[in-house]
Amino acid sequence: MSGWCSTLCCVTDFGFSDEAPERSPRAKGRWRPTVAGAAFTVGVLALLGLLLWAWVARSHADDLAAWDDLETTFEVMDRSLTPLGHGESPPCHEETDGVITRTYPPSTGPQAAAVVGYLTQLGWTAQKGSGTQPSTSTSAPSDAAAVLAVLTKDSGGRDLTVVVSGPGLDRLVGSVAGRSPGSTIGCLGR
């Protein structure tokens, strides 16, 4: 009778033993993947990846639509108020936001009030800046960068901003800077 064992007890040459047979140490606490489990995991990860890609692509498309609206505004304004210098950086190019700048000649540029009025006619909402009082001195370098007006406009859920700077509303404009907000998530992979 020696060697007869069941899962509850074992009979040995020395009598009964209540010890169950031991499992091999390799199988203890080890997870064994199945084909169905692996396929399910791969499918869930693929779905999550697709959703993330769609969200990033949609966010970037919205950023570019707002940028196009801002760029169109500046192109229309350039036809009437010819700038001396300009700069453009679309979203995700140098920074998350898109930025457009225009500078005007110091002697023949438009008045700041004319720029604000022109943008207001195009549908922008004007708010007064920190330096809205006109300067009385003929040359005030400290006032050259004073914010005269901040204009805003909604473009598909994105708030576009234009900042008009110069020595005073009744004086020649120094610069006009537009900002189109971009999203960090939209810049992933760009």
Tab-separated table of C-alpha atoms in Angstrom:
chain	number	residue	atom	x	y	z
A	1	MET	CA	0.000	0.000	0.000
A	2	SER	CA	2.830	2.300	0.014
A	3	GLY	CA	2.662	5.223	-2.356
A	4	TRP	CA	-1.124	5.512	-2.523
A	5	CYS	CA	-2.137	9.232	-2.312
A	6	SER	CA	-5.183	11.345	-2.685
A	7	THR	CA	-5.576	15.072	-2.424
A	8	LEU	CA	-6.659	14.871	1.220
A	9	CYS	CA	-4.198	12.434	2.653
A	10	CYS	CA	-1.339	10.233	1.625
A	11	VAL	CA	-0.320	6.765	2.748
A	12	THR	CA	3.389	6.294	3.062
A	13	ASP	CA	5.613	3.507	4.384
A	14	PHE	CA	5.419	5.179	7.758
A	15	GLY	CA	1.672	5.623	7.920
A	16	PHE	CA	-0.843	8.248	6.952
A	17	SER	CA	0.194	11.810	6.168
A	18	ASP	CA	-2.326	14.693	6.105
A	19	GLU	CA	-0.166	16.837	3.892
A	20	ALA	CA	-1.355	17.579	0.435
A	21	PRO	CA	1.115	17.174	-2.359
A	22	GLU	CA	3.065	20.368	-3.014
A	23	ARG	CA	2.760	22.275	-6.244
A	24	SER	CA	5.790	23.109	-8.200
A	25	PRO	CA	7.308	26.482	-7.222
A	26	ARG	CA	7.046	27.747	-10.811
A	27	ALA	CA	3.263	27.546	-10.955
A	28	LYS	CA	2.726	29.250	-7.616
A	29	GLY	CA	1.145	32.726	-8.123
A	30	ARG	CA	1.881	32.812	-11.821
A	31	TRP	CA	-0.571	34.343	-14.265
A	32	ARG	CA	-1.037	32.466	-17.490
A	33	PRO	CA	-2.311	34.621	-20.349
A	34	THR	CA	-4.842	33.165	-22.694
A	35	VAL	CA	-5.258	33.998	-26.341
A	36	ALA	CA	-8.667	35.555	-25.670
A	37	GLY	CA	-7.284	37.669	-22.812
A	38	ALA	CA	-4.370	38.875	-24.923
A	39	ALA	CA	-6.675	39.722	-27.835
A	40	PHE	CA	-9.019	41.615	-25.502
A	41	THR	CA	-6.126	43.618	-24.017
A	42	VAL	CA	-4.756	44.485	-27.457
A	43	GLY	CA	-8.241	45.525	-28.597
A	44	VAL	CA	-8.789	47.806	-25.588
A	45	LEU	CA	-5.374	49.431	-26.044
A	46	ALA	CA	-6.026	49.947	-29.762
A	47	LEU	CA	-9.392	51.559	-29.011
A	48	LEU	CA	-7.835	53.875	-26.418
A	49	GLY	CA	-5.080	54.804	-28.872
A	50	LEU	CA	-7.628	55.576	-31.574
A	51	LEU	CA	-9.679	57.751	-29.218
A	52	LEU	CA	-6.568	59.661	-28.107
A	53	TRP	CA	-5.510	60.201	-31.717
A	54	ALA	CA	-8.996	61.477	-32.646
A	55	TRP	CA	-9.056	63.845	-29.669
A	56	VAL	CA	-5.605	65.264	-30.495
A	57	ALA	CA	-6.469	65.633	-34.190
A	58	ARG	CA	-9.791	67.374	-33.418
A	59	SER	CA	-8.152	69.721	-30.924
A	60	HIS	CA	-5.461	70.674	-33.444
A	61	ALA	CA	-8.064	71.171	-36.190
A	62	ASP	CA	-9.978	73.582	-33.911
A	63	ASP	CA	-6.728	75.440	-33.162
A	64	LEU	CA	-5.990	75.782	-36.878
A	65	ALA	CA	-9.541	76.995	-37.641
A	66	ALA	CA	-9.173	79.752	-35.036
A	67	TRP	CA	-5.729	80.587	-36.444
A	68	ASP	CA	-7.168	80.885	-39.963
A	69	ASP	CA	-9.819	83.295	-38.659
A	70	LEU	CA	-7.146	85.471	-37.012
A	71	GLU	CA	-4.917	85.310	-40.077
A	72	THR	CA	-7.809	86.342	-42.333
A	73	THR	CA	-8.531	89.337	-40.094
A	74	PHE	CA	-4.931	90.508	-40.371
A	75	GLU	CA	-4.832	89.952	-44.149
A	76	VAL	CA	-7.967	92.066	-44.589
A	77	MET	CA	-6.539	94.742	-42.283
A	78	ASP	CA	-3.214	94.727	-44.206
A	79	ARG	CA	-5.025	95.750	-47.396
A	80	SER	CA	-6.235	98.978	-45.812
A	81	LEU	CA	-3.537	99.644	-43.194
A	82	THR	CA	-0.239	98.625	-44.800
A	83	PRO	CA	2.278	97.504	-42.159
A	84	LEU	CA	6.015	98.109	-42.154
A	85	GLY	CA	6.884	94.760	-40.633
A	86	HIS	CA	5.037	91.579	-39.873
A	87	GLY	CA	5.503	88.231	-38.204
A	88	GLU	CA	3.431	85.068	-38.096
A	89	SER	CA	3.822	81.880	-36.111
A	90	PRO	CA	0.997	79.318	-36.378
A	91	PRO	CA	-0.013	77.158	-33.411
A	92	CYS	CA	2.526	74.484	-32.405
A	93	HIS	CA	5.261	76.099	-34.500
A	94	GLU	CA	7.323	78.022	-31.932
A	95	GLU	CA	4.865	77.889	-29.044
A	96	THR	CA	1.446	76.432	-28.315
A	97	ASP	CA	-0.443	79.614	-29.290
A	98	GLY	CA	-0.443	81.154	-32.734
A	99	VAL	CA	0.911	84.711	-32.850
A	100	ILE	CA	0.665	87.412	-35.524
A	101	THR	CA	2.399	90.778	-35.200
A	102	ARG	CA	2.356	93.937	-37.260
A	103	THR	CA	4.475	97.047	-36.831
A	104	TYR	CA	3.817	100.310	-38.620
A	105	PRO	CA	6.039	103.150	-39.842
A	106	PRO	CA	6.625	105.752	-37.108
A	107	SER	CA	5.810	108.654	-39.415
A	108	THR	CA	3.152	107.371	-41.828
A	109	GLY	CA	1.370	104.594	-39.957
A	110	PRO	CA	-2.305	104.701	-38.983
A	111	GLN	CA	-3.561	106.179	-35.731
A	112	ALA	CA	-4.237	103.688	-32.969
A	113	ALA	CA	-7.894	104.757	-32.825
A	114	ALA	CA	-8.230	103.993	-36.561
A	115	VAL	CA	-6.897	100.447	-36.032
A	116	VAL	CA	-9.259	99.876	-33.091
A	117	GLY	CA	-12.193	101.268	-35.080
A	118	TYR	CA	-11.334	99.131	-38.096
A	119	LEU	CA	-11.189	95.937	-36.035
A	120	THR	CA	-14.433	96.847	-34.266
A	121	GLN	CA	-16.125	97.106	-37.674
A	122	LEU	CA	-14.870	93.582	-38.441
A	123	GLY	CA	-16.718	92.214	-35.387
A	124	TRP	CA	-14.100	92.472	-32.670
A	125	THR	CA	-15.095	93.626	-29.167
A	126	ALA	CA	-12.850	96.404	-27.829
A	127	GLN	CA	-11.755	96.756	-24.227
A	128	LYS	CA	-9.580	99.576	-23.007
A	129	GLY	CA	-5.956	98.819	-22.219
A	130	SER	CA	-3.685	100.142	-19.505
A	131	GLY	CA	-2.492	103.155	-21.479
A	132	THR	CA	-5.751	104.488	-22.892
A	133	GLN	CA	-4.993	108.106	-22.079
A	134	PRO	CA	-3.290	109.856	-25.015
A	135	SER	CA	0.267	111.006	-24.423
A	136	THR	CA	0.826	114.737	-24.457
A	137	SER	CA	4.588	114.705	-25.052
A	138	THR	CA	5.904	114.474	-28.596
A	139	SER	CA	8.332	111.669	-27.855
A	140	ALA	CA	7.558	109.331	-25.013
A	141	PRO	CA	9.615	106.168	-25.362
A	142	SER	CA	8.133	104.782	-22.150
A	143	ASP	CA	4.666	105.021	-23.692
A	144	ALA	CA	5.679	103.408	-26.989
A	145	ALA	CA	4.660	99.966	-25.745
A	146	ALA	CA	1.603	100.999	-23.713
A	147	VAL	CA	-1.398	98.746	-24.276
A	148	LEU	CA	-4.056	101.001	-25.740
A	149	ALA	CA	-6.772	98.448	-26.428
A	150	VAL	CA	-7.405	94.745	-26.162
A	151	LEU	CA	-9.881	93.356	-28.689
A	152	THR	CA	-11.442	89.902	-28.436
A	153	LYS	CA	-13.465	87.664	-30.694
A	154	ASP	CA	-14.867	84.150	-30.370
A	155	SER	CA	-13.923	81.755	-33.141
A	156	GLY	CA	-15.452	78.314	-32.736
A	157	GLY	CA	-15.011	78.214	-28.983
A	158	ARG	CA	-11.532	79.767	-29.068
A	159	ASP	CA	-11.060	83.327	-27.781
A	160	LEU	CA	-8.889	85.299	-30.181
A	161	THR	CA	-7.118	88.388	-28.823
A	162	VAL	CA	-5.621	91.443	-30.524
A	163	VAL	CA	-3.529	93.927	-28.534
A	164	VAL	CA	-3.015	97.433	-29.937
A	165	SER	CA	0.054	99.213	-28.501
A	166	GLY	CA	1.486	102.665	-28.950
A	167	PRO	CA	1.967	106.058	-27.324
A	168	GLY	CA	-1.742	107.003	-27.390
A	169	LEU	CA	-5.054	106.450	-29.181
A	170	ASP	CA	-4.755	109.796	-30.957
A	171	ARG	CA	-1.155	109.024	-32.000
A	172	LEU	CA	0.334	106.649	-34.548
A	173	VAL	CA	0.065	102.998	-33.577
A	174	GLY	CA	3.248	101.232	-32.533
A	175	SER	CA	2.300	97.603	-33.014
A	176	VAL	CA	-0.644	95.249	-33.263
A	177	ALA	CA	-0.301	91.696	-31.952
A	178	GLY	CA	-2.871	88.940	-32.400
A	179	ARG	CA	-2.967	85.698	-30.431
A	180	SER	CA	-4.841	82.539	-31.311
A	181	PRO	CA	-4.905	80.110	-28.376
A	182	GLY	CA	-3.603	76.639	-28.997
A	183	SER	CA	-3.942	73.557	-26.865
A	184	THR	CA	-1.002	71.581	-25.561
A	185	ILE	CA	-2.805	68.318	-26.315
A	186	GLY	CA	-3.291	69.480	-29.927
A	187	CYS	CA	0.470	69.961	-30.297
A	188	LEU	CA	1.319	66.351	-29.424
A	189	GLY	CA	3.288	64.811	-32.245
A	190	ARG	CA	3.580	68.035	-34.203
